[in-house]
PDB file of C-alpha atoms in Angstrom:
ATOM      1  CA  MET W   1    -129.952 157.237 121.328  1.00 89.00           C
ATOM      2  CA  PRO W   2    -131.213 160.710 120.787  1.00 94.00           C
ATOM      3  CA  TRP W   3    -129.623 161.484 117.329  1.00 95.00           C
ATOM      4  CA  ILE W   4    -130.825 158.106 115.954  1.00 93.00           C
ATOM      5  CA  ASP W   5    -134.293 158.418 117.401  1.00 93.00           C
ATOM      6  CA  ALA W   6    -134.710 161.845 115.689  1.00 95.00           C
ATOM      7  CA  LEU W   7    -133.847 160.470 112.140  1.00 97.00           C
ATOM      8  CA  ASP W   8    -136.509 160.005 109.534  1.00 96.00           C
ATOM      9  CA  ASP W   9    -137.230 156.459 108.189  1.00 97.00           C
ATOM     10  CA  VAL W  10    -135.067 156.749 105.167  1.00 97.00           C
ATOM     11  CA  ARG W  11    -132.039 158.116 106.987  1.00 97.00           C
ATOM     12  CA  SER W  12    -132.697 155.551 109.836  1.00 97.00           C
ATOM     13  CA  GLN W  13    -132.490 152.585 107.429  1.00 98.00           C
ATOM     14  CA  ARG W  14    -129.402 154.076 105.820  1.00 98.00           C
ATOM     15  CA  LEU W  15    -127.750 154.281 109.241  1.00 98.00           C
ATOM     16  CA  ALA W  16    -128.660 150.746 109.990  1.00 98.00           C
ATOM     17  CA  ALA W  17    -127.014 149.441 106.787  1.00 98.00           C
ATOM     18  CA  LEU W  18    -123.815 151.471 107.655  1.00 98.00           C
ATOM     19  CA  THR W  19    -123.896 150.228 111.296  1.00 98.00           C
ATOM     20  CA  ALA W  20    -124.083 146.633 109.986  1.00 98.00           C
ATOM     21  CA  ARG W  21    -121.206 147.246 107.665  1.00 98.00           C
ATOM     22  CA  PHE W  22    -119.089 148.841 110.474  1.00 98.00           C
ATOM     23  CA  LEU W  23    -119.646 145.841 112.734  1.00 98.00           C
ATOM     24  CA  HIS W  24    -118.791 143.472 110.039  1.00 97.00           C
ATOM     25  CA  GLU W  25    -115.524 145.329 109.025  1.00 97.00           C
ATOM     26  CA  LYS W  26    -114.262 146.726 112.253  1.00 98.00           C
ATOM     27  CA  THR W  27    -112.894 145.089 115.333  1.00 98.00           C
ATOM     28  CA  VAL W  28    -114.393 146.703 118.566  1.00 98.00           C
ATOM     29  CA  THR W  29    -111.909 146.211 121.331  1.00 98.00           C
ATOM     30  CA  PRO W  30    -112.920 147.192 124.978  1.00 98.00           C
ATOM     31  CA  VAL W  31    -109.851 147.683 127.152  1.00 97.00           C
ATOM     32  CA  ASP W  32    -109.032 148.285 130.844  1.00 96.00           C
ATOM     33  CA  GLY W  33    -111.676 145.854 132.106  1.00 97.00           C
ATOM     34  CA  LEU W  34    -114.540 147.278 130.073  1.00 98.00           C
ATOM     35  CA  ALA W  35    -117.105 144.864 128.785  1.00 98.00           C
ATOM     36  CA  LEU W  36    -119.410 145.680 126.041  1.00 98.00           C
ATOM     37  CA  ASP W  37    -122.400 143.644 125.053  1.00 98.00           C
ATOM     38  CA  ALA W  38    -123.772 143.356 121.486  1.00 97.00           C
ATOM     39  CA  GLY W  39    -126.282 146.290 121.877  1.00 97.00           C
ATOM     40  CA  GLN W  40    -123.527 148.584 123.148  1.00 98.00           C
ATOM     41  CA  ARG W  41    -121.232 147.689 120.365  1.00 98.00           C
ATOM     42  CA  ALA W  42    -124.086 148.516 117.894  1.00 98.00           C
ATOM     43  CA  GLN W  43    -124.685 151.839 119.675  1.00 97.00           C
ATOM     44  CA  LEU W  44    -121.043 152.679 119.238  1.00 98.00           C
ATOM     45  CA  ALA W  45    -120.973 151.622 115.577  1.00 98.00           C
ATOM     46  CA  ALA W  46    -124.135 153.771 114.987  1.00 98.00           C
ATOM     47  CA  MET W  47    -122.625 156.723 116.581  1.00 97.00           C
ATOM     48  CA  CYS W  48    -119.490 156.469 114.344  1.00 98.00           C
ATOM     49  CA  CYS W  49    -121.637 156.082 111.287  1.00 98.00           C
ATOM     50  CA  LEU W  50    -123.847 159.083 111.931  1.00 98.00           C
ATOM     51  CA  PRO W  51    -121.497 161.344 110.026  1.00 98.00           C
ATOM     52  CA  LEU W  52    -121.569 159.012 107.111  1.00 98.00           C
ATOM     53  CA  LEU W  53    -125.292 159.382 106.161  1.00 98.00           C
ATOM     54  CA  GLU W  54    -124.527 161.395 103.142  1.00 97.00           C
ATOM     55  CA  PHE W  55    -120.949 160.477 102.520  1.00 98.00           C
ATOM     56  CA  GLY W  56    -121.433 156.821 102.514  1.00 97.00           C
ATOM     57  CA  GLU W  57    -119.463 153.664 103.348  1.00 96.00           C
ATOM     58  CA  GLU W  58    -116.263 155.143 101.792  1.00 96.00           C
ATOM     59  CA  GLY W  59    -115.974 156.933 105.148  1.00 96.00           C
ATOM     60  CA  LEU W  60    -115.048 153.586 106.801  1.00 96.00           C
ATOM     61  CA  HIS W  61    -111.925 153.015 104.609  1.00 94.00           C
ATOM     62  CA  GLY W  62    -108.388 153.055 105.830  1.00 93.00           C
ATOM     63  CA  TRP W  63    -108.699 151.781 109.318  1.00 95.00           C
ATOM     64  CA  ALA W  64    -109.812 148.574 111.118  1.00 96.00           C
ATOM     65  CA  GLN W  65    -110.278 148.997 114.831  1.00 97.00           C
ATOM     66  CA  LEU W  66    -112.311 150.891 117.386  1.00 98.00           C
ATOM     67  CA  ILE W  67    -110.718 150.851 120.784  1.00 97.00           C
ATOM     68  CA  VAL W  68    -113.109 151.746 123.683  1.00 98.00           C
ATOM     69  CA  TYR W  69    -111.819 152.762 127.211  1.00 97.00           C
ATOM     70  CA  PRO W  70    -114.207 152.851 130.199  1.00 97.00           C
ATOM     71  CA  GLU W  71    -113.507 156.562 130.754  1.00 97.00           C
ATOM     72  CA  ALA W  72    -110.960 159.198 129.732  1.00 95.00           C
ATOM     73  CA  PHE W  73    -107.482 157.710 129.137  1.00 90.00           C
ATOM     74  CA  ARG W  74    -103.928 158.928 129.324  1.00 81.00           C
ATOM     75  CA  VAL W  75    -101.411 158.956 126.478  1.00 75.00           C
ATOM     76  CA  ARG W  76     -97.732 159.693 126.457  1.00 62.00           C
ATOM     77  CA  ARG W  77     -96.682 162.399 124.069  1.00 55.00           C
ATOM     78  CA  HIS W  78     -93.311 163.573 122.906  1.00 53.00           C
ATOM     79  CA  HIS W  79     -92.132 166.205 120.460  1.00 52.00           C
ATOM     80  CA  VAL W  80     -88.984 167.827 119.372  1.00 56.00           C
ATOM     81  CA  ASP W  81     -88.883 171.619 119.401  1.00 52.00           C
ATOM     82  CA  VAL W  82     -87.042 173.876 117.046  1.00 59.00           C
ATOM     83  CA  ALA W  83     -83.943 173.675 119.122  1.00 63.00           C
ATOM     84  CA  GLY W  84     -83.880 169.945 118.913  1.00 59.00           C
ATOM     85  CA  VAL W  85     -85.018 169.434 122.491  1.00 57.00           C
ATOM     86  CA  VAL W  86     -87.296 166.556 123.183  1.00 58.00           C
ATOM     87  CA  HIS W  87     -90.289 167.181 125.354  1.00 52.00           C
ATOM     88  CA  GLU W  88     -92.379 164.492 126.901  1.00 63.00           C
ATOM     89  CA  GLY W  89     -95.654 164.532 128.894  1.00 58.00           C
ATOM     90  CA  ASP W  90     -98.982 162.921 129.585  1.00 66.00           C
ATOM     91  CA  ASP W  91    -102.321 163.952 128.080  1.00 78.00           C
ATOM     92  CA  THR W  92    -105.799 162.933 129.255  1.00 87.00           C
ATOM     93  CA  LEU W  93    -108.141 162.211 126.278  1.00 90.00           C
ATOM     94  CA  ILE W  94    -111.684 161.276 125.687  1.00 94.00           C
ATOM     95  CA  GLY W  95    -111.079 160.205 122.136  1.00 95.00           C
ATOM     96  CA  GLU W  96    -108.379 159.991 119.421  1.00 95.00           C
ATOM     97  CA  SER W  97    -108.171 159.284 115.817  1.00 93.00           C
ATOM     98  CA  TRP W  98    -104.925 158.287 113.959  1.00 81.00           C
ATOM     99  CA  ASP W  99    -104.609 158.766 110.212  1.00 80.00           C
ATOM    100  CA  ALA W 100    -104.502 155.075 109.314  1.00 82.00           C
ATOM    101  CA  GLY W 101    -104.703 153.610 112.957  1.00 90.00           C
ATOM    102  CA  PRO W 102    -107.500 152.922 115.219  1.00 96.00           C
ATOM    103  CA  LEU W 103    -110.279 155.249 116.411  1.00 97.00           C
ATOM    104  CA  ILE W 104    -110.242 155.487 120.251  1.00 97.00           C
ATOM    105  CA  LEU W 105    -113.207 156.518 122.403  1.00 98.00           C
ATOM    106  CA  SER W 106    -114.074 156.878 126.123  1.00 98.00           C
ATOM    107  CA  TRP W 107    -117.329 154.811 126.646  1.00 98.00           C
ATOM    108  CA  GLY W 108    -118.172 157.105 129.630  1.00 97.00           C
ATOM    109  CA  ASP W 109    -118.066 160.152 127.348  1.00 97.00           C
ATOM    110  CA  VAL W 110    -120.098 158.543 124.651  1.00 98.00           C
ATOM    111  CA  ARG W 111    -122.821 157.818 127.246  1.00 97.00           C
ATOM    112  CA  SER W 112    -122.566 161.344 128.753  1.00 97.00           C
ATOM    113  CA  ASP W 113    -122.981 162.765 125.174  1.00 97.00           C
ATOM    114  CA  CYS W 114    -126.252 160.646 124.860  1.00 96.00           C
ATOM    115  CA  GLU W 115    -127.580 161.968 128.140  1.00 96.00           C
ATOM    116  CA  THR W 116    -126.993 165.542 127.106  1.00 96.00           C
ATOM    117  CA  PRO W 117    -127.257 165.537 123.436  1.00 96.00           C
ATOM    118  CA  ARG W 118    -127.865 169.137 122.649  1.00 95.00           C
ATOM    119  CA  GLU W 119    -124.949 170.803 124.420  1.00 94.00           C
ATOM    120  CA  GLY W 120    -122.456 170.884 121.572  1.00 95.00           C
ATOM    121  CA  PHE W 121    -120.493 167.710 122.215  1.00 96.00           C
ATOM    122  CA  CYS W 122    -120.395 164.421 120.573  1.00 97.00           C
ATOM    123  CA  VAL W 123    -116.848 162.714 120.846  1.00 98.00           C
ATOM    124  CA  ALA W 124    -117.755 159.901 118.301  1.00 98.00           C
ATOM    125  CA  VAL W 125    -118.645 162.539 115.703  1.00 98.00           C
ATOM    126  CA  HIS W 126    -115.504 164.633 116.540  1.00 98.00           C
ATOM    127  CA  GLU W 127    -113.206 161.609 116.003  1.00 98.00           C
ATOM    128  CA  MET W 128    -115.054 160.396 112.854  1.00 98.00           C
ATOM    129  CA  ALA W 129    -114.708 163.937 111.331  1.00 98.00           C
ATOM    130  CA  HIS W 130    -110.851 163.398 111.768  1.00 97.00           C
ATOM    131  CA  LYS W 131    -111.188 160.044 109.925  1.00 97.00           C
ATOM    132  CA  LEU W 132    -113.132 161.741 107.013  1.00 97.00           C
ATOM    133  CA  ASP W 133    -110.516 164.539 107.001  1.00 97.00           C
ATOM    134  CA  ALA W 134    -107.700 162.125 106.545  1.00 96.00           C
ATOM    135  CA  LEU W 135    -109.212 160.267 103.511  1.00 95.00           C
ATOM    136  CA  ASP W 136    -107.625 162.763 101.047  1.00 92.00           C
ATOM    137  CA  GLY W 137    -104.192 162.071 102.612  1.00 90.00           C
ATOM    138  CA  GLU W 138    -103.903 165.310 104.433  1.00 91.00           C
ATOM    139  CA  MET W 139    -105.339 166.262 107.944  1.00 93.00           C
ATOM    140  CA  ASP W 140    -106.201 169.852 107.101  1.00 95.00           C
ATOM    141  CA  GLY W 141    -109.785 170.364 108.051  1.00 97.00           C
ATOM    142  CA  THR W 142    -111.088 169.672 104.461  1.00 97.00           C
ATOM    143  CA  PRO W 143    -112.494 166.150 103.743  1.00 97.00           C
ATOM    144  CA  PRO W 144    -112.499 164.726 100.066  1.00 96.00           C
ATOM    145  CA  LEU W 145    -114.863 166.928  98.096  1.00 97.00           C
ATOM    146  CA  PRO W 146    -115.439 167.711  94.310  1.00 96.00           C
ATOM    147  CA  ARG W 147    -112.933 170.486  93.319  1.00 96.00           C
ATOM    148  CA  PRO W 148    -115.164 173.389  93.087  1.00 97.00           C
ATOM    149  CA  TRP W 149    -116.786 172.724  96.400  1.00 98.00           C
ATOM    150  CA  GLN W 150    -113.438 172.005  97.936  1.00 96.00           C
ATOM    151  CA  ARG W 151    -112.299 175.490  97.034  1.00 97.00           C
ATOM    152  CA  GLU W 152    -115.414 177.146  98.516  1.00 98.00           C
ATOM    153  CA  TRP W 153    -115.162 175.016 101.651  1.00 98.00           C
ATOM    154  CA  ALA W 154    -111.417 175.910 102.194  1.00 97.00           C
ATOM    155  CA  ARG W 155    -112.185 179.581 101.648  1.00 98.00           C
ATOM    156  CA  ASP W 156    -115.221 179.735 104.051  1.00 98.00           C
ATOM    157  CA  PHE W 157    -113.620 177.480 106.699  1.00 98.00           C
ATOM    158  CA  GLN W 158    -110.423 179.432 106.681  1.00 98.00           C
ATOM    159  CA  ALA W 159    -112.177 182.800 107.033  1.00 98.00           C
ATOM    160  CA  ALA W 160    -114.348 181.407 109.914  1.00 98.00           C
ATOM    161  CA  PHE W 161    -111.339 179.839 111.622  1.00 97.00           C
ATOM    162  CA  ASP W 162    -109.315 183.127 111.338  1.00 97.00           C
ATOM    163  CA  ALA W 163    -112.237 185.213 112.622  1.00 96.00           C
ATOM    164  CA  PHE W 164    -112.840 182.841 115.540  1.00 95.00           C
ATOM    165  CA  ASN W 165    -109.181 183.045 116.582  1.00 94.00           C
ATOM    166  CA  GLU W 166    -109.124 186.803 116.220  1.00 93.00           C
ATOM    167  CA  LYS W 167    -112.224 187.057 118.470  1.00 91.00           C
ATOM    168  CA  LEU W 168    -110.708 184.839 121.174  1.00 90.00           C
ATOM    169  CA  ASP W 169    -107.395 186.817 120.989  1.00 89.00           C
ATOM    170  CA  ALA W 170    -109.302 190.139 121.284  1.00 87.00           C
ATOM    171  CA  SER W 171    -111.585 189.206 124.136  1.00 79.00           C
ATOM    172  CA  GLY W 172    -109.033 187.319 126.222  1.00 69.00           C
ATOM    173  CA  GLU W 173    -111.790 185.048 127.467  1.00 67.00           C
ATOM    174  CA  ASP W 174    -114.327 182.443 126.305  1.00 67.00           C
ATOM    175  CA  ASP W 175    -117.775 183.535 125.186  1.00 74.00           C
ATOM    176  CA  PRO W 176    -120.335 181.068 126.551  1.00 68.00           C
ATOM    177  CA  SER W 177    -122.614 181.860 123.562  1.00 71.00           C
ATOM    178  CA  ASP W 178    -119.868 180.837 121.090  1.00 88.00           C
ATOM    179  CA  ILE W 179    -118.583 177.373 120.167  1.00 93.00           C
ATOM    180  CA  ASP W 180    -115.886 175.439 122.180  1.00 95.00           C
ATOM    181  CA  PRO W 181    -112.559 177.412 122.023  1.00 94.00           C
ATOM    182  CA  TYR W 182    -110.796 174.138 121.360  1.00 95.00           C
ATOM    183  CA  ALA W 183    -111.849 174.780 117.688  1.00 96.00           C
ATOM    184  CA  ALA W 184    -109.096 177.395 117.572  1.00 95.00           C
ATOM    185  CA  GLU W 185    -106.363 174.715 117.987  1.00 95.00           C
ATOM    186  CA  SER W 186    -106.011 174.004 114.239  1.00 96.00           C
ATOM    187  CA  PRO W 187    -108.097 173.850 111.014  1.00 97.00           C
ATOM    188  CA  GLU W 188    -108.608 170.083 111.607  1.00 97.00           C
ATOM    189  CA  GLU W 189    -109.922 170.586 115.156  1.00 97.00           C
ATOM    190  CA  PHE W 190    -112.025 173.411 113.879  1.00 98.00           C
ATOM    191  CA  PHE W 191    -113.723 171.121 111.452  1.00 98.00           C
ATOM    192  CA  ALA W 192    -114.239 168.344 113.985  1.00 98.00           C
ATOM    193  CA  VAL W 193    -115.648 170.715 116.654  1.00 98.00           C
ATOM    194  CA  ALA W 194    -118.021 172.418 114.126  1.00 98.00           C
ATOM    195  CA  SER W 195    -119.101 168.963 113.191  1.00 98.00           C
ATOM    196  CA  GLU W 196    -120.097 168.238 116.785  1.00 98.00           C
ATOM    197  CA  TYR W 197    -122.266 171.356 116.885  1.00 98.00           C
ATOM    198  CA  HIS W 198    -123.854 170.433 113.605  1.00 98.00           C
ATOM    199  CA  PHE W 199    -125.217 167.245 115.224  1.00 98.00           C
ATOM    200  CA  SER W 200    -125.745 168.504 118.743  1.00 97.00           C
ATOM    201  CA  ASP W 201    -126.461 172.292 118.645  1.00 97.00           C
ATOM    202  CA  PRO W 202    -127.019 173.231 114.957  1.00 97.00           C
ATOM    203  CA  ALA W 203    -128.860 176.493 115.862  1.00 97.00           C
ATOM    204  CA  ARG W 204    -125.843 177.819 117.575  1.00 96.00           C
ATOM    205  CA  LEU W 205    -123.494 176.865 114.811  1.00 97.00           C
ATOM    206  CA  ALA W 206    -125.786 178.646 112.246  1.00 97.00           C
ATOM    207  CA  ARG W 207    -125.984 181.719 114.280  1.00 96.00           C
ATOM    208  CA  THR W 208    -122.354 182.051 114.869  1.00 95.00           C
ATOM    209  CA  MET W 209    -120.826 180.585 111.720  1.00 97.00           C
ATOM    210  CA  PRO W 210    -123.562 180.551 108.956  1.00 98.00           C
ATOM    211  CA  ALA W 211    -121.189 179.672 106.179  1.00 98.00           C
ATOM    212  CA  VAL W 212    -119.652 176.783 107.968  1.00 98.00           C
ATOM    213  CA  ALA W 213    -123.101 175.563 109.034  1.00 98.00           C
ATOM    214  CA  ALA W 214    -124.305 175.638 105.484  1.00 98.00           C
ATOM    215  CA  HIS W 215    -121.255 173.492 104.272  1.00 98.00           C
ATOM    216  CA  LEU W 216    -121.781 170.961 107.015  1.00 98.00           C
ATOM    217  CA  THR W 217    -125.520 170.596 106.242  1.00 98.00           C
ATOM    218  CA  ARG W 218    -124.561 169.879 102.595  1.00 98.00           C
ATOM    219  CA  PHE W 219    -121.895 167.460 103.714  1.00 98.00           C
ATOM    220  CA  TYR W 220    -123.651 165.568 106.467  1.00 98.00           C
ATOM    221  CA  GLY W 221    -127.231 166.145 105.631  1.00 98.00           C
ATOM    222  CA  PRO W 222    -129.601 168.032 107.908  1.00 97.00           C
ATOM    223  CA  SER W 223    -128.883 167.793 111.541  1.00 97.00           C
ATOM    224  CA  PRO W 224    -131.230 165.304 113.336  1.00 96.00           C
ATOM    225  CA  PHE W 225    -132.024 168.285 115.709  1.00 95.00           C
ATOM    226  CA  ALA W 226    -132.599 170.854 113.012  1.00 90.00           C
TER     227      ALA W 226
END
């Protein structure tokens, strides 16, 4: 696994300990006919623990299950608009993370990320970023941090999020040199997408959003590909 192979000995040993704890505490549930052997379960656990190298085992709190689909999966959504009308539809997802519920991944997409590890995508990191975000009780793009750092983080991430949205609105099209436009969906998706780039294309993140990149290096530790 490219990210893990690139770690130094100290961080590799730290990841091994976190992975063992993950496998002890979490239920890994393959569905839709998927079978996972012990090595594949360990791979998934290690990928989920990669964002915890500095944060530690506290990042595993609050949930108990990893559900793994063979490929992208469909979920039924419904919401009520301001007029009280209920809307329903299906979404196709490669990962999902609920506040206190399971973390869900597509095994095919995890494997694809490992085959092309420097292209800005890592679904396991994305969904784990959501788990970290939710630890303080609010999904808002800010994980639990010491108060002074939290204020700096919120200021810098909000400024970068606003600037990114303004750039997308002004251009009317995606800039292939920029990060994934899905980051503009919300502050929590901005944090999760930026986290993917920290681990898979840190140079692009540092070039386009240096303040965000600096915070993520402090939070996650240096990218394995730095």
